[in-house]
Amino acid sequence: MKFNKLGFFLAGSILLGGCSSSNDPEEIQQAVLQVTPDEIASTVSLRLQDETGAGVAGVIVSVDDRDLGLIDDASAELTTNEFGFVSIVLADGVSSGSLLVTVDDPGFVEVAQEVILGEEADVEELLTLTALPEAGETAAIVEVNDEGETEEVISLATEQPFVEEVVEVVDDEGIAVSVQGSVSRIEETTADEGEESTVVAEILVPELVELKTEDGEPSVGEITVTAAVYQNSSDVALDAFPGGLEAGDSLENESEAPEVIVSDDAQESDTTGFISAGFVSLEVTDSEGKDITQFDGSTGVDIDGDGVEEQGLLLTSLVSKETINPNTNELVAIGDSIPVWSYDEETAKWTYDGEANVFEEADSDNLRARFAVTHLSYWSLAFRVPYCFGINVVVFRTPDGAVDRRQLSVNTRLDAGYSRTTRVNGDGFLLSIRSPRENVKMTVYDRASGEDIDILTVNGNEYSPEVGYNFCPTDFELLKNVVLEAAPVTVDVNVQVETSCRDESLDEFQAPQAVANSTVYLLDEAGQSVVSSSQSDTDGLLTFSGLDENTAYNIFASDSVTFGPPVVIPFTPGTASDPLVVDFEQECVVTTGSVGGN
């Protein structure tokens, strides 16, 4: 599994509640709500999207509370709706803890995330899935023998960095046999049309290495390999990086791991994160469907030059020449070592697994690094550095000094190894950049209009997109004022969230009641990309700011009252009612006499 760690505010939803009634037949019938807004349970709303930002429908999501009783039983397995959303209902009284959410769909790289519950968490609701191309779609088979000559190589040319392929190793009579005792190489390549391709990942199974299943038995028959390579110069790959780019304090073997590479301006409030040099995922199963988890034997290669041959499989991957080595403050070069980390899915912690050696040039843009692995996992090549945190506020302003109220997406990145995208939902404030303590390049995108926005100045200094800016706080500069190009005229849209019951056969109706803490999403016209999200206050009200009055949008709200179908409202701000009403309609309960609670 591959893990990202996200945090969530708790969204209010409604539990079923009963009503008391009188037995006096003379009393007037009343239409009352079956579910009342004063019986609040917490939910976590999660949206699955692909690399384009479109919601992914019909995907099964598994939720694990590690037997701590944090979730309602019905939330253990959910299916995303047509917009890619699921709502996880928490057990009564739960307000803190963490959940493990996993997605295993044959069309995507398997991925999971740790969901942190509580009001101190970040507001992040999106999990990006990475699509796999169809197995064998661009496969070309050649051969490589035991002497290293051409016998059996699977080469896949694709612009995507993700590949799924079945590897068959055959004997002299063409019968499928175990990969044990033979040389098998799996190469993933990328190439533009008409250009020579470059191998981006290679997995070498040495002749004497035994492949064993999770129960310690030798592998049997045909071997199926699913490989994923996340290149560190791709924003899409870095934003969807399995395990996330933040290391935090979740290391399995802290005493063995390299120390954090501390910069001169590091502060006590800093967390730790990774500057990535790449990520390789490898899943291997035999013909009986058993996971191959152990690789026993020598690679035959001395990677680090200590005179000892490394054990296991030999993995090689590309490293962009734009990657900074924080140990030298120079670009990564041949001869450099890069720490290798694997993710322990049982403990949700990173484990230091040794070093990768940068040993040769791959092409004009990339070097190659290689490392050995003895167990099945997901490996990250990355330097561990401080990420600024704590008091770290960026305020986006218009040229006249006013706070910019647009719906913004803010990306900060290095040329390679780090990328982070954060949303600003109409209030102009970004409370935490959480980036390495060095100049990063910022780009700002207006989600409501679909346009990029030029950055004019940062704290009064002209902004250079080529140089970037160090947005981390210092003792002299805790606040960063970022002035953006002038915004077009925009409007605010108010939304009222309520619940009511409607039954035309009754003479009286329960008046609509406000629903607090309900999460409402603002989607684009197609209903695919999330423009913004907000939670209703105690009066059921919320506001979306900075919208173009002539652009079409959709309001989307999961039914947090009866857990029925979601409410979807198409609208255009210039002609919309004020407020727009999100009504979680439910059946009326007919009572006589007084109406009471539980």
Coordinates of C-alpha atoms in Angstrom, one line a residue:
M1 CA 0.0 0.0 0.0
K2 CA 1.0 3.6 -0.5
F3 CA 0.2 6.1 2.1
N4 CA -0.5 9.8 2.3
K5 CA -1.3 11.5 5.6
L6 CA -4.1 14.0 5.6
G7 CA -6.0 15.8 8.3
F8 CA -9.7 16.7 8.5
F9 CA -12.0 19.0 10.4
L10 CA -15.0 17.0 11.6
A11 CA -18.2 17.7 9.6
G12 CA -21.5 17.5 11.4
S13 CA -24.1 15.0 10.3
I14 CA -27.3 13.9 11.9
L15 CA -28.2 10.6 13.6
L16 CA -31.8 9.2 13.6
G17 CA -33.8 10.4 16.6
G18 CA -37.3 9.6 17.9
C19 CA -40.2 11.8 18.9
S20 CA -42.7 11.4 21.8
S21 CA -46.4 11.9 21.2
S22 CA -49.7 12.0 23.1
N23 CA -52.4 9.3 22.9
D24 CA -55.2 11.9 22.9
P25 CA -57.1 11.4 19.6
E26 CA -58.5 14.9 19.8
E27 CA -55.1 16.5 19.4
I28 CA -54.1 17.9 15.9
Q29 CA -51.7 15.9 13.8
Q30 CA -48.4 17.5 13.2
A31 CA -45.7 16.9 10.5
V32 CA -42.4 16.7 12.3
L33 CA -38.9 15.8 11.3
Q34 CA -37.9 12.2 11.5
V35 CA -34.3 13.4 12.1
T36 CA -33.5 16.4 14.2
P37 CA -30.4 18.7 13.9
D38 CA -29.6 18.6 17.6
E39 CA -28.5 15.0 17.4
I40 CA -25.0 15.5 15.8
A41 CA -22.6 12.8 14.8
S42 CA -19.3 13.5 13.1
T43 CA -18.5 12.6 9.5
V44 CA -15.4 12.8 7.3
S45 CA -15.9 13.7 3.7
L46 CA -13.3 12.3 1.3
R47 CA -13.1 12.9 -2.5
L48 CA -11.2 10.7 -4.8
Q49 CA -9.9 12.3 -8.0
D50 CA -7.6 11.5 -10.9
E51 CA -4.6 13.5 -12.0
T52 CA -6.8 15.9 -14.0
G53 CA -8.9 16.7 -10.9
A54 CA -12.0 14.8 -12.0
G55 CA -13.9 12.8 -9.5
V56 CA -13.5 9.0 -9.7
A57 CA -16.8 7.2 -9.3
G58 CA -17.6 3.6 -8.4
V59 CA -14.3 2.9 -6.5
I60 CA -14.5 0.9 -3.3
V61 CA -12.9 2.6 -0.2
S62 CA -11.9 0.6 2.8
V63 CA -11.8 2.3 6.2
D64 CA -9.8 0.7 9.1
D65 CA -10.0 2.2 12.7
R66 CA -7.6 -0.4 14.0
D67 CA -10.3 -2.0 16.2
L68 CA -10.6 1.2 18.3
G69 CA -14.4 1.7 17.7
L70 CA -14.0 5.0 15.9
I71 CA -16.4 4.4 13.0
D72 CA -19.9 3.3 12.4
D73 CA -19.9 -0.3 11.1
A74 CA -21.5 0.7 7.8
S75 CA -18.5 2.9 7.0
A76 CA -15.9 0.1 6.9
E77 CA -16.4 -0.3 3.2
L78 CA -17.9 2.5 1.0
T79 CA -18.2 3.2 -2.7
T80 CA -17.5 6.7 -4.3
N81 CA -20.6 8.3 -5.8
E82 CA -20.8 9.9 -9.2
F83 CA -18.7 12.9 -8.1
G84 CA -16.1 10.8 -6.3
F85 CA -17.2 11.4 -2.7
V86 CA -17.6 9.1 0.3
S87 CA -18.8 10.1 3.7
I88 CA -17.3 8.2 6.7
V89 CA -19.6 8.2 9.7
L90 CA -17.8 8.2 13.0
A91 CA -19.0 6.4 16.1
D92 CA -21.0 8.4 18.7
G93 CA -18.7 10.8 20.7
V94 CA -15.6 10.3 18.6
S95 CA -13.7 13.6 18.1
S96 CA -10.1 12.5 17.7
G97 CA -7.9 9.6 16.5
S98 CA -6.8 8.4 13.1
L99 CA -8.2 6.2 10.4
L100 CA -6.5 4.2 7.6
V101 CA -8.3 4.6 4.3
T102 CA -7.3 2.3 1.5
V103 CA -8.2 2.2 -2.2
D104 CA -7.4 -0.9 -4.2
D105 CA -8.8 -0.6 -7.7
P106 CA -7.4 -2.5 -10.7
G107 CA -7.3 0.6 -12.8
F108 CA -5.1 2.6 -10.4
V109 CA -2.0 2.4 -8.3
E110 CA -3.0 1.1 -4.9
V111 CA -3.0 3.9 -2.5
A112 CA -4.1 4.7 1.1
Q113 CA -4.0 7.6 3.5
E114 CA -4.0 8.2 7.2
V115 CA -6.9 10.4 8.2
I116 CA -6.2 12.5 11.3
L117 CA -9.4 13.5 13.2
G118 CA -9.7 16.7 15.2
E119 CA -10.0 20.4 15.0
E120 CA -6.3 20.9 14.9
A121 CA -6.0 19.0 11.6
D122 CA -5.4 20.6 8.2
V123 CA -8.5 20.9 6.0
E124 CA -7.6 18.5 3.1
E125 CA -10.3 16.5 1.5
L126 CA -8.7 15.2 -1.7
L127 CA -7.0 11.9 -2.5
T128 CA -5.4 11.7 -5.9
L129 CA -5.4 8.3 -7.7
T130 CA -2.9 7.5 -10.4
A131 CA -4.3 5.5 -13.4
L132 CA -2.4 2.5 -14.7
P133 CA -2.3 2.0 -18.5
E134 CA -3.7 -1.3 -19.7
A135 CA -1.2 -4.2 -19.2
G136 CA 0.8 -4.9 -22.2
E137 CA -0.6 -1.9 -24.2
T138 CA 2.9 -0.8 -25.4
A139 CA 5.0 -3.8 -24.5
A140 CA 7.9 -4.9 -26.7
I141 CA 9.5 -8.3 -25.9
V142 CA 13.2 -8.9 -26.5
E143 CA 15.6 -11.5 -24.9
V144 CA 18.6 -11.5 -22.6
N145 CA 20.5 -14.6 -21.6
D146 CA 22.5 -15.4 -18.4
E147 CA 25.6 -13.9 -19.8
G148 CA 23.9 -10.5 -20.0
E149 CA 23.2 -10.8 -23.7
T150 CA 19.7 -10.3 -25.1
E151 CA 17.3 -12.9 -23.7
E152 CA 14.2 -11.8 -21.9
V153 CA 13.4 -8.1 -21.4
I154 CA 10.0 -6.4 -21.2
S155 CA 10.3 -2.8 -22.4
L156 CA 7.3 -0.5 -22.1
A157 CA 7.3 2.8 -23.9
T158 CA 4.7 5.2 -22.5
E159 CA 4.5 8.8 -21.6
Q160 CA 3.0 7.8 -18.2
P161 CA 5.4 6.8 -15.5
F162 CA 3.2 3.9 -14.4
V163 CA 3.2 0.4 -15.8
E164 CA 1.5 -2.9 -15.1
E165 CA 2.7 -6.1 -16.9
V166 CA 2.8 -9.8 -16.6
V167 CA 6.3 -11.4 -16.7
E168 CA 6.5 -14.9 -18.0
V169 CA 9.8 -16.8 -17.6
V170 CA 10.0 -19.9 -19.8
D171 CA 12.4 -22.8 -20.1
D172 CA 13.9 -24.2 -23.3
E173 CA 10.6 -26.0 -24.1
G174 CA 8.5 -22.9 -23.7
I175 CA 7.0 -24.0 -20.4
A176 CA 6.4 -21.3 -17.8
V177 CA 8.6 -21.7 -14.7
S178 CA 9.6 -19.8 -11.6
V179 CA 11.8 -16.8 -12.1
Q180 CA 14.2 -18.4 -9.6
G181 CA 17.6 -19.4 -11.0
S182 CA 17.3 -17.1 -14.1
V183 CA 18.0 -13.5 -15.0
S184 CA 15.0 -11.4 -15.6
R185 CA 15.0 -7.6 -16.2
I186 CA 11.9 -5.4 -16.3
E187 CA 12.5 -2.0 -18.0
E188 CA 10.1 0.9 -18.0
T189 CA 10.8 3.5 -20.7
T190 CA 9.4 6.9 -21.6
A191 CA 9.9 8.5 -25.0
D192 CA 8.4 11.3 -27.1
E193 CA 7.5 10.3 -30.6
G194 CA 10.5 10.1 -32.8
E195 CA 13.0 10.3 -30.0
E196 CA 15.1 7.6 -28.4
S197 CA 13.6 6.2 -25.3
T198 CA 15.2 6.3 -21.8
V199 CA 14.9 3.5 -19.3
V200 CA 13.3 5.1 -16.2
A201 CA 13.4 2.0 -14.0
E202 CA 15.0 -1.4 -14.0
I203 CA 14.5 -4.4 -11.7
L204 CA 17.2 -7.0 -11.8
V205 CA 16.6 -10.5 -10.3
P206 CA 20.1 -12.0 -10.0
E207 CA 20.5 -15.7 -10.9
L208 CA 21.0 -17.0 -7.3
V209 CA 18.3 -14.9 -5.6
E210 CA 15.3 -16.9 -4.4
L211 CA 11.9 -15.4 -4.5
K212 CA 9.7 -16.4 -1.5
T213 CA 6.1 -15.8 -0.8
E214 CA 4.8 -14.2 2.4
D215 CA 4.6 -17.7 4.0
G216 CA 8.2 -18.4 3.3
E217 CA 7.6 -20.8 0.5
P218 CA 9.3 -20.6 -3.0
S219 CA 7.3 -18.8 -5.6
V220 CA 5.5 -20.9 -8.2
G221 CA 5.0 -20.5 -11.9
E222 CA 4.2 -17.2 -13.8
I223 CA 5.2 -14.0 -12.0
T224 CA 3.0 -10.9 -12.1
V225 CA 4.7 -7.6 -11.5
T226 CA 3.0 -4.2 -11.0
A227 CA 5.5 -1.4 -11.0
A228 CA 5.0 2.3 -10.4
V229 CA 7.7 5.0 -10.8
Y230 CA 7.1 8.5 -9.5
Q231 CA 9.6 10.8 -11.1
N232 CA 10.7 13.7 -8.9
S233 CA 10.5 16.4 -11.6
S234 CA 6.7 15.8 -12.2
D235 CA 4.2 17.9 -10.3
V236 CA 1.5 15.3 -10.8
A237 CA 3.7 12.5 -9.4
L238 CA 4.9 14.6 -6.5
D239 CA 1.4 15.8 -5.5
A240 CA 0.2 12.2 -5.6
F241 CA 3.4 10.9 -3.9
P242 CA 2.7 7.7 -2.0
G243 CA 3.4 8.1 1.7
G244 CA 3.5 11.9 1.3
L245 CA 6.6 14.1 1.3
E246 CA 6.4 14.9 5.0
A247 CA 8.4 12.6 7.3
G248 CA 7.3 14.1 10.6
D249 CA 8.3 12.1 13.6
S250 CA 7.0 8.8 12.2
L251 CA 10.3 6.9 11.6
E252 CA 10.5 3.2 12.5
N253 CA 14.3 3.2 13.2
E254 CA 15.2 6.8 14.1
S255 CA 18.5 5.8 15.6
E256 CA 19.7 4.2 12.4
A257 CA 18.4 6.9 10.0
P258 CA 20.6 9.7 8.7
E259 CA 20.3 12.9 10.8
V260 CA 18.0 15.7 9.5
I261 CA 20.1 18.0 7.3
V262 CA 19.6 21.2 9.3
S263 CA 19.8 24.6 7.7
D264 CA 21.2 27.7 9.5
D265 CA 17.8 29.3 9.8
A266 CA 16.0 26.2 11.1
Q267 CA 13.6 26.8 14.0
E268 CA 12.2 24.6 16.8
S269 CA 8.7 24.7 15.3
D270 CA 10.0 23.0 12.1
T271 CA 8.7 19.5 11.1
T272 CA 10.8 17.2 8.9
G273 CA 10.0 16.4 5.2
F274 CA 11.6 14.9 2.2
I275 CA 13.3 16.3 -0.9
S276 CA 12.5 13.4 -3.2
A277 CA 14.9 11.8 -5.7
G278 CA 12.2 9.4 -6.9
F279 CA 9.8 6.7 -5.7
V280 CA 9.6 3.1 -6.9
S281 CA 6.7 0.8 -6.1
L282 CA 6.9 -2.9 -6.8
E283 CA 4.2 -5.6 -6.2
V284 CA 5.0 -9.2 -7.2
T285 CA 2.7 -12.2 -7.1
D286 CA 3.1 -15.8 -8.3
S287 CA 0.8 -17.9 -10.3
E288 CA -1.2 -18.9 -7.2
G289 CA -1.8 -15.2 -6.4
K290 CA 0.5 -15.1 -3.4
D291 CA 2.6 -12.0 -2.7
I292 CA 6.3 -12.5 -3.2
T293 CA 7.7 -10.6 -0.2
Q294 CA 11.3 -12.0 0.3
F295 CA 14.3 -11.9 -1.9
D296 CA 17.1 -14.1 -0.6
G297 CA 20.6 -14.1 -2.1
S298 CA 23.4 -11.8 -3.4
T299 CA 22.9 -9.2 -6.1
G300 CA 26.5 -9.8 -7.2
V301 CA 27.1 -6.0 -7.0
D302 CA 29.0 -3.9 -4.5
I303 CA 26.9 -0.7 -4.6
D304 CA 28.5 1.4 -2.0
G305 CA 32.1 0.3 -2.5
D306 CA 32.6 -1.2 0.9
G307 CA 33.8 -4.6 -0.6
V308 CA 30.5 -6.3 0.3
E309 CA 28.0 -7.4 -2.3
E310 CA 24.4 -6.2 -1.5
Q311 CA 21.7 -8.8 -0.9
G312 CA 18.3 -9.1 -2.7
L313 CA 17.0 -7.5 -5.9
L314 CA 18.7 -4.6 -7.7
L315 CA 16.6 -1.6 -8.5
T316 CA 17.6 1.2 -10.7
S317 CA 15.7 4.5 -11.3
L318 CA 16.2 7.9 -12.8
V319 CA 17.1 11.0 -10.8
S320 CA 16.6 14.4 -12.3
K321 CA 19.8 16.4 -12.7
E322 CA 17.8 19.3 -11.1
T323 CA 17.7 17.5 -7.8
I324 CA 19.4 19.4 -4.9
N325 CA 21.6 17.4 -2.6
P326 CA 21.2 19.2 0.8
N327 CA 24.4 17.6 2.1
T328 CA 26.5 19.5 -0.5
N329 CA 24.1 22.3 -1.4
E330 CA 24.9 21.4 -5.0
L331 CA 23.0 19.4 -7.7
V332 CA 23.1 15.7 -7.3
A333 CA 26.2 14.2 -9.0
I334 CA 27.6 10.8 -9.9
G335 CA 29.1 9.3 -6.7
D336 CA 26.5 10.8 -4.4
S337 CA 24.5 8.7 -2.0
I338 CA 20.8 9.1 -1.4
P339 CA 18.9 7.6 1.6
V340 CA 16.4 4.9 0.8
W341 CA 13.1 4.7 2.8
S342 CA 10.3 2.1 2.8
Y343 CA 6.9 2.5 4.3
D344 CA 5.7 0.0 7.0
E345 CA 2.0 -0.4 6.4
E346 CA 1.5 -2.1 9.8
T347 CA 2.9 0.8 11.8
A348 CA 2.2 3.6 9.3
K349 CA 5.9 4.7 9.7
W350 CA 8.8 5.2 7.4
T351 CA 11.8 2.9 7.8
Y352 CA 15.4 3.8 6.7
D353 CA 16.6 1.0 4.4
G354 CA 20.1 2.0 3.4
E355 CA 21.6 4.1 0.6
A356 CA 21.2 4.4 -3.2
N357 CA 24.3 5.2 -5.2
V358 CA 24.2 7.6 -8.1
F359 CA 26.4 5.8 -10.6
E360 CA 25.9 6.9 -14.2
E361 CA 24.3 9.4 -16.6
A362 CA 21.1 8.3 -18.2
D363 CA 20.5 11.2 -20.6
S364 CA 20.9 14.9 -20.8
D365 CA 18.3 15.5 -18.1
N366 CA 18.8 12.5 -15.7
L367 CA 21.2 10.4 -13.8
R368 CA 20.7 6.8 -12.6
A369 CA 20.8 5.6 -9.0
R370 CA 20.7 1.9 -7.9
F371 CA 19.9 0.2 -4.6
A372 CA 19.2 -3.3 -3.3
V373 CA 16.0 -4.5 -1.6
T374 CA 15.4 -7.7 0.3
H375 CA 11.7 -7.4 1.0
L376 CA 8.6 -6.3 -0.8
S377 CA 7.7 -2.6 -0.2
Y378 CA 7.5 0.8 -1.6
W379 CA 10.8 2.6 -1.8
S380 CA 11.5 6.4 -1.6
L381 CA 14.8 7.9 -2.5
A382 CA 14.9 11.1 -0.5
F383 CA 16.9 13.5 1.7
R384 CA 15.3 14.4 5.0
V385 CA 15.3 18.2 5.7
P386 CA 13.4 20.7 7.9
Y387 CA 10.0 21.9 6.6
C388 CA 9.0 25.3 8.0
F389 CA 5.9 25.2 10.2
G390 CA 4.6 27.1 13.2
I391 CA 3.7 30.8 12.7
N392 CA 3.9 30.9 8.9
V393 CA 1.2 33.1 7.3
V394 CA 0.9 34.2 3.7
V395 CA -1.6 36.9 2.9
F396 CA -2.7 37.3 -0.8
R397 CA -3.6 40.9 -1.7
T398 CA -4.7 42.9 -4.8
P399 CA -2.6 45.8 -6.0
D400 CA -4.7 48.3 -4.0
G401 CA -3.8 46.4 -0.7
A402 CA -7.1 44.7 -0.2
V403 CA -7.2 41.0 0.7
D404 CA -7.7 38.9 -2.4
R405 CA -11.0 37.0 -2.1
R406 CA -10.6 34.7 -5.1
Q407 CA -10.7 30.9 -4.9
L408 CA -7.0 30.1 -5.2
S409 CA -4.8 27.1 -5.7
V410 CA -1.2 27.8 -4.6
N411 CA 1.6 25.5 -5.8
T412 CA 5.1 25.8 -4.3
R413 CA 7.9 23.6 -5.8
L414 CA 11.6 23.1 -6.4
D415 CA 12.9 22.3 -9.8
A416 CA 12.8 18.7 -8.7
G417 CA 12.0 16.8 -5.5
Y418 CA 9.3 18.9 -3.8
S419 CA 5.9 20.1 -4.9
R420 CA 2.9 21.0 -2.7
T421 CA -0.5 22.4 -3.8
T422 CA -2.7 24.1 -1.2
R423 CA -6.2 25.7 -1.6
V424 CA -7.1 29.2 -0.4
N425 CA -10.9 29.4 -0.1
G426 CA -11.8 33.1 -0.6
D427 CA -10.3 34.5 2.6
G428 CA -6.8 35.4 1.2
F429 CA -4.9 33.6 4.0
L430 CA -2.6 30.7 3.7
L431 CA -1.6 29.7 7.2
S432 CA 1.2 27.3 6.4
I433 CA 3.4 26.9 3.3
R434 CA 5.2 23.8 4.8
S435 CA 8.1 23.8 2.4
P436 CA 11.9 23.3 2.6
R437 CA 13.8 26.2 4.0
E438 CA 15.0 27.6 0.7
N439 CA 13.7 29.5 -2.3
V440 CA 10.7 27.7 -3.8
K441 CA 8.8 28.7 -6.9
M442 CA 5.2 29.7 -6.4
T443 CA 2.4 29.7 -8.9
V444 CA -1.1 30.8 -8.2
Y445 CA -4.3 29.6 -10.0
D446 CA -7.8 31.0 -9.9
R447 CA -10.0 28.0 -9.5
A448 CA -13.2 30.0 -10.2
S449 CA -12.1 31.4 -13.5
G450 CA -9.7 28.7 -14.5
E451 CA -6.8 31.2 -15.1
D452 CA -3.3 31.6 -13.8
I453 CA -2.6 34.7 -11.8
D454 CA 0.7 36.6 -12.0
I455 CA 2.5 37.3 -8.7
L456 CA 3.7 41.0 -8.7
T457 CA 5.6 41.4 -5.4
V458 CA 6.4 39.5 -2.2
N459 CA 6.8 41.8 0.9
G460 CA 7.4 44.8 -1.4
N461 CA 10.0 43.1 -3.6
E462 CA 9.4 42.3 -7.2
Y463 CA 8.8 38.5 -7.6
S464 CA 11.0 36.6 -10.0
P465 CA 9.4 33.3 -11.2
E466 CA 12.9 32.0 -12.1
V467 CA 14.4 32.7 -8.7
G468 CA 11.4 32.0 -6.4
Y469 CA 11.3 33.1 -2.8
N470 CA 11.9 31.6 0.7
F471 CA 8.5 31.7 2.2
C472 CA 9.5 30.2 5.5
P473 CA 9.2 32.5 8.5
T474 CA 12.2 34.1 10.2
D475 CA 12.6 36.2 13.3
F476 CA 12.4 39.3 11.2
E477 CA 9.7 38.3 8.8
L478 CA 6.8 36.1 10.1
L479 CA 4.2 37.4 7.6
K480 CA 4.5 37.3 3.8
N481 CA 2.3 39.7 1.8
V482 CA 2.0 38.4 -1.8
V483 CA 0.5 40.9 -4.2
L484 CA -1.3 39.4 -7.2
E485 CA -2.4 41.0 -10.5
A486 CA -5.7 42.8 -10.3
A487 CA -8.8 40.6 -9.8
P488 CA -11.9 41.0 -12.0
V489 CA -15.1 42.0 -10.3
T490 CA -16.4 39.0 -8.3
V491 CA -19.4 38.3 -6.2
D492 CA -20.1 36.3 -3.0
V493 CA -22.7 33.6 -2.8
N494 CA -24.4 32.8 0.5
V495 CA -25.7 29.3 1.1
Q496 CA -28.3 28.1 3.7
V497 CA -28.1 24.5 4.8
E498 CA -31.3 23.1 6.4
T499 CA -33.5 20.1 6.7
S500 CA -37.3 19.9 6.3
C501 CA -40.1 17.4 5.8
R502 CA -42.6 17.9 3.0
D503 CA -45.9 16.0 2.8
E504 CA -48.7 17.6 0.8
S505 CA -51.3 15.4 2.4
L506 CA -50.8 17.1 5.8
D507 CA -52.2 20.5 6.8
E508 CA -49.2 21.4 8.9
F509 CA -45.5 21.2 8.2
Q510 CA -42.4 21.2 10.3
A511 CA -40.5 24.5 9.7
P512 CA -37.1 24.0 8.1
Q513 CA -34.3 23.7 10.7
A514 CA -30.7 24.9 10.2
V515 CA -28.0 22.2 9.9
A516 CA -24.7 23.2 11.4
N517 CA -21.2 21.9 10.6
S518 CA -22.3 20.5 7.2
T519 CA -19.6 20.4 4.6
V520 CA -20.6 21.9 1.2
Y521 CA -18.5 21.7 -2.0
L522 CA -18.4 24.2 -4.8
L523 CA -17.8 22.3 -8.1
D524 CA -17.1 23.6 -11.6
E525 CA -19.9 23.6 -14.3
A526 CA -19.1 20.0 -15.3
G527 CA -19.3 18.8 -11.6
Q528 CA -15.8 17.4 -11.8
S529 CA -13.2 19.8 -10.2
V530 CA -13.6 21.1 -6.6
V531 CA -13.4 24.9 -6.6
S532 CA -13.9 25.3 -2.9
S533 CA -15.5 23.9 0.2
S534 CA -16.8 25.3 3.4
Q535 CA -18.8 24.3 6.6
S536 CA -22.1 25.8 7.7
D537 CA -22.1 27.8 11.0
T538 CA -24.5 27.3 13.9
D539 CA -27.3 29.0 11.8
G540 CA -26.6 26.7 8.8
L541 CA -25.0 29.5 6.8
L542 CA -21.8 29.7 4.8
T543 CA -20.4 31.9 2.0
F544 CA -18.3 31.2 -1.1
S545 CA -16.3 34.3 -2.0
G546 CA -14.6 35.6 -5.2
L547 CA -16.9 34.0 -7.8
D548 CA -17.3 35.2 -11.4
E549 CA -20.9 36.3 -11.7
N550 CA -21.3 34.8 -15.2
T551 CA -19.6 31.5 -14.6
A552 CA -21.7 28.4 -14.0
Y553 CA -21.0 26.3 -10.9
N554 CA -22.5 23.4 -8.9
I555 CA -23.2 23.2 -5.2
F556 CA -22.7 19.6 -3.9
A557 CA -23.6 18.5 -0.4
S558 CA -23.6 15.0 0.9
D559 CA -26.9 14.3 2.8
S560 CA -25.5 14.5 6.3
V561 CA -29.0 14.2 7.7
T562 CA -30.6 11.0 6.4
F563 CA -27.5 9.8 4.5
G564 CA -29.7 9.7 1.4
P565 CA -28.6 10.9 -2.1
P566 CA -26.5 14.1 -2.2
V567 CA -28.0 17.4 -3.1
V568 CA -26.7 19.0 -6.3
I569 CA -27.7 22.6 -7.3
P570 CA -26.5 24.1 -10.6
F571 CA -26.3 27.9 -10.5
T572 CA -24.8 31.1 -11.9
P573 CA -23.8 33.7 -9.2
G574 CA -25.3 36.6 -11.1
T575 CA -28.8 35.2 -11.2
A576 CA -28.7 32.9 -8.1
S577 CA -31.1 33.4 -5.2
D578 CA -29.8 34.8 -1.9
P579 CA -29.2 32.6 -0.1
L580 CA -29.0 29.4 -2.1
V581 CA -30.9 26.8 -0.1
V582 CA -29.5 23.3 0.4
D583 CA -32.4 21.3 1.8
F584 CA -31.9 17.8 3.1
E585 CA -35.5 16.8 2.6
Q586 CA -36.9 13.8 4.6
E587 CA -40.2 12.1 5.1
C588 CA -42.5 13.6 7.7
V589 CA -43.4 11.7 10.8
V590 CA -47.1 12.3 11.7
T591 CA -47.6 12.8 15.5
T592 CA -50.3 14.1 17.8
G593 CA -49.7 16.1 20.8
S594 CA -46.5 17.6 21.9
V595 CA -43.2 17.1 20.1
G596 CA -40.2 16.0 22.2
G597 CA -36.7 14.8 21.8
N598 CA -35.0 11.6 23.0

